[in-house]
């Protein structure tokens, strides 16, 4: 018996060790090489924790820590308010354009670097379109983009898709019979949602909320865009990237960011502990969808359209920027042109193909790794399995520039056989950096998905004689498909606009991805239009990909639904 | 998902073809640069046309990322040239012995532009264009808000500009550092810092990268920006409603190029430098999207009307005799001080400044010695610098901020975090106290 168990565990154990090696090589070692400075006495080089003592003694850092915590918590609240109606309406009711809404809902995640910031400022800045209009007609302005509240505003509309995607995936995974039983017992409306539907979708919500919290806590782009310096991530970045000075505090903050992210992940896992979210029946294809009365429909559409208008406004600004000639201190650009697109298509098409290749590969690796990690963590009792989850998630908190420097330091002396050039300057290293940086997104989705799959289904398959591998392939993965797809989409979308690590690693212009192209354009006044055009193209490609995958899900759900109805009838 | 995978596979195939052909090409010149594509593309095309069979590979990285890249890849270097604005970035590389010496053969280039030597006296890097700092403003913005034109740094201290000015931090941008240092050298340590804090009290923002300033002015996010000339000139050239002026106190600094040590294609690197310094290369700098000041005085004959000429117009960059050694000695301390006093405490500083400006406005035309004394005290508190000039210039003190110890046996007293904490405590308390005093003064009027 015991021999049998170990032979059953052998496969997962090998997979687990391989993943651990991968994480060790491409995350722990390179990052460790950089942040070791945090544990060195700056004057003698001896091992010490004095730098951490300095951190907690410093009032600026304590203030930054508090600000980051406040912003991250508030962003989770606002992001939940934005995403819940979208997720609930589209999964609960027969609603025209569900795939479209779900697709538009992910677009905010793809905020191309630099141009996205310019577009936001032109719309919501203190002299942006909205405030210019308000000032002209009502004589007041609203500081959307000022201070910590500005950061919360931008972060929420940027990262709420994490909750939307994971919550939607979880909602459509709920067993319909649970809902029916509750209804038979007399529950309906809000009570049904509060007591049955939402609790069952909890793993998805927590996965999304944890991502939002950690991501906002570690996010660099938004505070820098709003020039809020008293938060942790910008403090780390500013200290790591200044010329000539290299302050160990930058690395100390990185270590603290990693530590705190892991702590919040652990808390979120605790919150789900001791409860079982798995449901056995999968044939029903999620919640019962009901038709809306016409006035209800109007109300729902109004809410959805309002939310989408708010969250997509930055992209609308981006679109204007890409077609505009000069846009300066005005509600709209002075005139419109397509010349920026011509510039992009005549000089920058390789950036687009490179990005599709890199982000596609990275997202593919991510879902493979994430599915494997989720399986090892939740379906085996291997020693230290949780550390795979923690390790992979830690990547979320490591600033991209640290990964970039770490890769150069570790892999520049490693030559790739056959092509005879350093690994650090081979394009594959960019894919690996993206894979590592976006793995946490795919991982949370896959973990949430596997929590909703009942182990009984696998036991049944094995009792019927299926091997472990066959069970995983034919039962577990198909049942997790919604979560896997959600993971693929988030990883792909966010990898497509990754900049901070890739900019360190690009060794040849022909290998450069799109974000680098945008950066290059955005170095000069004349490059703003073409940069925005490139950004719009990135958004379009990711949008089309997402839409296609939603159509695929919808179709397969429908197919499943009809077969199950046939089964019920016979 | 299937769609993605097939597409990915096709793209992978396409890519592998692309990368093998790119590798097969011989005679590649790899340039690491912080310059925008508008500049690099012009020189790349021109140089490739002159040298058929040679490919110029341009790697665009922020100055700080470029330095890190060269430092980390030094073991098996693949880059030929480093091409960027700030002389101090080259000083860092030179200090790490990552540059190779080169003596250009090009004729007709003077020793100095303004008060600054064009080439590194040790021969590790050479200037190919000059730039100076100035003030740029958005004309629509100033018209809408009815703001006067600011022609000198001191003008920006005026309360009318409160919340309308933007600048980058010297620790992020080497050229900004030179502007900060120029004003400090011009006015003296204490008065110079006081001047900066009064200007900074009117800041809307301190941007993270130097291009953030022209970007903000172009969008109308803030009205005035303290920027390097080509940002202003090229924004005008691209059609934005902006204008630019050199203040009386400014330093012209050369933008530089240097050959990386152990460059794989050192001969092509030398030729590129010669091309850059040739009359033909110098003329390319006048392109409306580039607009940098050539270092060859003859090239100005071909410049458009109104183009500044530092070799003729001696008022540009001549007011201060810039002491390069002094600047070098306290480089890190000045950067760190600016961050602690201004960048990280922006809100406290602007609040204190606002209170002082309001008290000033209230006292105008009245005689109230007690209140006037309070305002003067508040002003002095804001201006206070935590270290004196002598300490700031000490080699030992600067070592605390240095990148790394050269040898394992090197020992430095004190830690940067420790010192910055002391400064921060003092600065924050001073700003709060100044605000309180100014508010008290105002209540007395």
Short mmCIF file of C-alpha atoms in Angstrom, two decimals, chain A residues 40-46 50-51 54-55 57-63 114 118 121-122 125-128 146-147 224-227 229-230 234-235 237-249 251 325-330 332 334 347-348 350-351 353-354 356-358 360-361 364 367 405 408-409 412-413 415 419 421-422 425 427 484-485 488-489 492 499 502-511 516 519-528 541-542 544-546 548-549 552, chain B residues 1-5 7-8 11-13 15-16 18-19 22-23 30 34-38 40 44 56-69 72-78 86 88-89 92 138 140-141 144-145 170-174 204-209 211 214-223 231 234-235 238-242 289 331-333 335-336 339-340 343-345 347-348 401-405 408 410-418 420-421 424-425 428:
data_model
loop_
_atom_site.label_atom_id
_atom_site.label_comp_id
_atom_site.label_asym_id
_atom_site.label_seq_id
_atom_site.Cartn_x
_atom_site.Cartn_y
_atom_site.Cartn_z
CA UNK A 40 25.46 43.60 3.96
CA UNK A 41 26.86 46.28 6.16
CA UNK A 42 27.44 49.12 3.70
CA UNK A 43 30.72 50.08 5.33
CA UNK A 44 32.32 46.71 5.92
CA UNK A 45 30.46 44.24 3.74
CA UNK A 46 29.73 41.92 6.65
CA UNK A 50 21.38 46.84 10.41
CA UNK A 51 19.83 48.03 7.13
CA UNK A 54 17.55 51.66 9.62
CA UNK A 55 14.41 51.07 7.60
CA UNK A 57 13.90 53.84 12.28
CA UNK A 58 13.34 56.06 9.27
CA UNK A 59 10.14 58.09 9.46
CA UNK A 60 9.99 58.53 5.68
CA UNK A 61 9.98 54.76 5.20
CA UNK A 62 7.42 54.16 7.92
CA UNK A 63 5.20 56.75 6.27
CA UNK A 114 4.28 55.96 -20.69
CA UNK A 118 0.08 60.68 -20.83
CA UNK A 121 -3.13 63.06 -17.59
CA UNK A 122 -4.66 64.55 -20.72
CA UNK A 125 -5.10 65.58 -14.97
CA UNK A 126 -5.54 68.93 -13.26
CA UNK A 127 -5.61 70.54 -16.71
CA UNK A 128 -7.04 67.52 -18.51
CA UNK A 146 -3.51 64.14 -7.05
CA UNK A 147 -1.97 62.44 -4.06
CA UNK A 224 5.54 57.41 -10.55
CA UNK A 225 2.97 58.62 -13.05
CA UNK A 226 1.29 60.70 -10.36
CA UNK A 227 4.66 61.65 -8.88
CA UNK A 229 7.10 59.39 -3.96
CA UNK A 230 6.13 58.55 -0.42
CA UNK A 234 8.77 54.19 -5.81
CA UNK A 235 11.15 54.63 -2.87
CA UNK A 237 12.91 52.18 -7.48
CA UNK A 238 14.24 55.70 -7.04
CA UNK A 239 17.04 54.41 -4.88
CA UNK A 240 17.94 51.47 -7.10
CA UNK A 241 18.02 53.47 -10.31
CA UNK A 242 19.76 56.71 -9.40
CA UNK A 243 22.99 57.45 -11.21
CA UNK A 244 26.16 56.86 -9.24
CA UNK A 245 24.58 56.45 -5.82
CA UNK A 246 23.52 52.96 -4.97
CA UNK A 247 21.71 52.94 -1.71
CA UNK A 248 21.23 49.54 -0.04
CA UNK A 249 17.85 50.84 1.17
CA UNK A 251 17.15 46.54 -1.92
CA UNK A 325 -1.84 65.96 -34.08
CA UNK A 326 -1.05 68.29 -31.19
CA UNK A 327 -2.94 67.87 -27.92
CA UNK A 328 -1.98 70.43 -25.35
CA UNK A 329 -4.04 72.16 -22.70
CA UNK A 330 -7.20 71.47 -24.64
CA UNK A 332 -9.49 67.52 -27.62
CA UNK A 334 -6.19 70.24 -32.44
CA UNK A 347 9.22 51.38 -38.84
CA UNK A 348 7.97 49.30 -35.95
CA UNK A 350 8.91 43.90 -35.74
CA UNK A 351 8.05 45.10 -32.23
CA UNK A 353 5.53 40.35 -33.99
CA UNK A 354 8.16 40.06 -31.28
CA UNK A 356 3.05 38.40 -29.84
CA UNK A 357 5.71 35.73 -29.84
CA UNK A 358 7.21 36.61 -26.43
CA UNK A 360 2.33 34.19 -26.18
CA UNK A 361 5.19 31.91 -25.17
CA UNK A 364 1.82 29.44 -22.35
CA UNK A 367 -0.30 28.28 -17.45
CA UNK A 405 19.95 43.40 -13.27
CA UNK A 408 22.46 40.27 -16.55
CA UNK A 409 24.64 39.49 -13.55
CA UNK A 412 25.82 37.10 -19.01
CA UNK A 413 28.68 34.67 -18.47
CA UNK A 415 26.86 30.92 -23.13
CA UNK A 419 24.13 29.80 -31.01
CA UNK A 421 26.09 33.97 -27.37
CA UNK A 422 25.44 34.82 -23.74
CA UNK A 425 21.52 38.66 -24.60
CA UNK A 427 15.85 36.85 -26.89
CA UNK A 484 -6.45 28.17 -16.91
CA UNK A 485 -7.83 30.35 -19.64
CA UNK A 488 -3.50 32.70 -19.84
CA UNK A 489 -5.38 35.87 -20.67
CA UNK A 492 -0.58 37.36 -21.92
CA UNK A 499 8.80 47.11 -19.68
CA UNK A 502 12.83 43.86 -20.67
CA UNK A 503 14.42 47.27 -21.04
CA UNK A 504 17.44 45.98 -19.14
CA UNK A 505 17.57 42.79 -21.19
CA UNK A 506 17.07 43.95 -24.77
CA UNK A 507 20.45 43.39 -26.40
CA UNK A 508 19.45 43.87 -30.02
CA UNK A 509 16.88 46.20 -31.47
CA UNK A 510 15.58 43.42 -33.71
CA UNK A 511 14.72 41.42 -30.58
CA UNK A 516 10.50 48.97 -25.64
CA UNK A 519 9.60 53.70 -24.64
CA UNK A 520 11.83 54.60 -27.56
CA UNK A 521 9.15 56.75 -29.17
CA UNK A 522 8.26 58.41 -25.90
CA UNK A 523 11.74 59.80 -25.46
CA UNK A 524 10.98 62.72 -27.72
CA UNK A 525 8.22 65.22 -28.22
CA UNK A 526 7.54 64.07 -31.77
CA UNK A 527 7.23 60.43 -30.70
CA UNK A 528 4.10 60.81 -28.60
CA UNK A 541 -4.13 42.53 -30.25
CA UNK A 542 -4.70 41.58 -26.64
CA UNK A 544 -8.88 40.31 -30.01
CA UNK A 545 -7.10 37.42 -28.32
CA UNK A 546 -9.24 37.77 -25.23
CA UNK A 548 -11.60 34.89 -29.13
CA UNK A 549 -10.93 32.95 -25.95
CA UNK A 552 -14.39 29.59 -27.19
CA UNK B 1 -6.28 29.25 -26.79
CA UNK B 2 -5.63 26.96 -29.72
CA UNK B 3 -5.63 29.99 -31.95
CA UNK B 4 -2.95 31.56 -29.84
CA UNK B 5 -0.85 28.48 -29.92
CA UNK B 7 -0.28 31.72 -34.10
CA UNK B 8 2.55 31.53 -31.61
CA UNK B 11 5.43 33.57 -35.14
CA UNK B 12 8.14 31.44 -33.53
CA UNK B 13 9.14 30.08 -36.90
CA UNK B 15 11.24 34.84 -35.54
CA UNK B 16 13.84 32.11 -35.71
CA UNK B 18 14.69 36.64 -38.54
CA UNK B 19 17.16 36.12 -35.74
CA UNK B 22 20.38 39.09 -38.17
CA UNK B 23 23.18 37.11 -36.65
CA UNK B 30 26.43 48.31 -31.25
CA UNK B 34 19.88 57.31 -23.98
CA UNK B 35 19.04 59.44 -26.99
CA UNK B 36 15.63 59.29 -28.61
CA UNK B 37 15.00 57.55 -31.89
CA UNK B 38 14.52 60.92 -33.59
CA UNK B 40 19.69 58.07 -33.36
CA UNK B 44 22.22 55.47 -38.05
CA UNK B 56 24.36 49.97 -36.71
CA UNK B 57 22.56 48.38 -33.78
CA UNK B 58 21.07 50.99 -31.46
CA UNK B 59 20.20 49.98 -27.90
CA UNK B 60 18.04 52.57 -26.28
CA UNK B 61 18.28 52.57 -22.49
CA UNK B 62 17.79 55.19 -19.83
CA UNK B 63 21.14 56.65 -18.79
CA UNK B 64 21.08 54.86 -15.43
CA UNK B 65 19.98 51.57 -17.04
CA UNK B 66 22.66 51.98 -19.69
CA UNK B 67 25.36 52.35 -17.05
CA UNK B 68 24.08 49.27 -15.18
CA UNK B 69 23.93 47.34 -18.46
CA UNK B 72 26.94 44.00 -15.66
CA UNK B 73 27.99 42.90 -19.16
CA UNK B 74 31.61 44.06 -18.85
CA UNK B 75 32.81 40.46 -18.43
CA UNK B 76 32.03 39.65 -22.06
CA UNK B 77 31.28 43.02 -23.51
CA UNK B 78 29.15 43.21 -26.66
CA UNK B 86 25.45 63.72 -19.05
CA UNK B 88 28.80 62.48 -15.08
CA UNK B 89 27.46 59.21 -16.52
CA UNK B 92 30.99 56.83 -13.54
CA UNK B 138 3.29 76.21 -22.53
CA UNK B 140 -1.75 78.16 -24.01
CA UNK B 141 -1.36 77.45 -20.33
CA UNK B 144 -5.31 80.78 -19.87
CA UNK B 145 -3.91 81.31 -16.37
CA UNK B 170 19.28 65.60 -10.06
CA UNK B 171 19.68 62.02 -8.85
CA UNK B 172 17.68 60.80 -11.85
CA UNK B 173 19.10 63.00 -14.54
CA UNK B 174 22.74 63.99 -14.82
CA UNK B 204 3.76 71.11 -9.07
CA UNK B 205 5.91 68.02 -9.34
CA UNK B 206 9.39 66.51 -9.41
CA UNK B 207 9.31 64.05 -12.30
CA UNK B 208 10.98 60.68 -12.19
CA UNK B 209 12.67 60.99 -15.59
CA UNK B 211 11.69 63.70 -20.28
CA UNK B 214 8.83 68.56 -21.36
CA UNK B 215 6.10 65.93 -21.56
CA UNK B 216 4.19 67.63 -18.74
CA UNK B 217 4.62 71.08 -20.28
CA UNK B 218 3.61 69.83 -23.73
CA UNK B 219 0.41 68.32 -22.30
CA UNK B 220 -0.32 71.39 -20.22
CA UNK B 221 -0.09 69.41 -16.99
CA UNK B 222 2.03 72.25 -15.63
CA UNK B 223 2.95 75.54 -17.25
CA UNK B 231 13.71 69.25 -25.11
CA UNK B 234 12.48 69.95 -30.32
CA UNK B 235 9.04 70.31 -28.70
CA UNK B 238 7.28 69.21 -33.31
CA UNK B 239 4.56 71.86 -33.22
CA UNK B 240 3.65 72.05 -29.53
CA UNK B 241 2.51 75.48 -28.31
CA UNK B 242 5.61 75.99 -26.18
CA UNK B 289 13.40 67.04 -34.32
CA UNK B 331 28.19 64.98 -6.53
CA UNK B 332 26.41 62.36 -4.44
CA UNK B 333 25.80 64.59 -1.45
CA UNK B 335 21.84 64.58 -5.20
CA UNK B 336 20.92 63.04 -1.90
CA UNK B 339 15.98 64.26 -2.77
CA UNK B 340 15.70 64.49 1.02
CA UNK B 343 11.77 65.34 -3.89
CA UNK B 344 10.62 63.29 -0.89
CA UNK B 345 9.23 66.22 1.12
CA UNK B 347 4.17 68.32 0.09
CA UNK B 348 5.67 69.72 3.29
CA UNK B 401 27.01 57.67 -0.65
CA UNK B 402 29.37 55.90 -3.00
CA UNK B 403 28.22 52.98 -5.06
CA UNK B 404 30.55 50.35 -3.72
CA UNK B 405 33.64 49.83 -1.75
CA UNK B 408 36.81 44.42 0.82
CA UNK B 410 37.72 49.57 2.66
CA UNK B 411 35.85 50.96 5.60
CA UNK B 412 33.41 53.84 5.67
CA UNK B 413 32.05 55.50 8.77
CA UNK B 414 28.29 56.02 8.86
CA UNK B 415 25.52 54.78 6.61
CA UNK B 416 23.57 56.71 4.00
CA UNK B 417 20.25 55.67 5.53
CA UNK B 418 21.37 56.86 8.95
CA UNK B 420 19.39 60.74 5.48
CA UNK B 421 17.18 59.95 8.45
CA UNK B 424 14.86 64.13 7.03
CA UNK B 425 13.90 64.62 10.68
CA UNK B 428 10.50 67.92 8.13
#
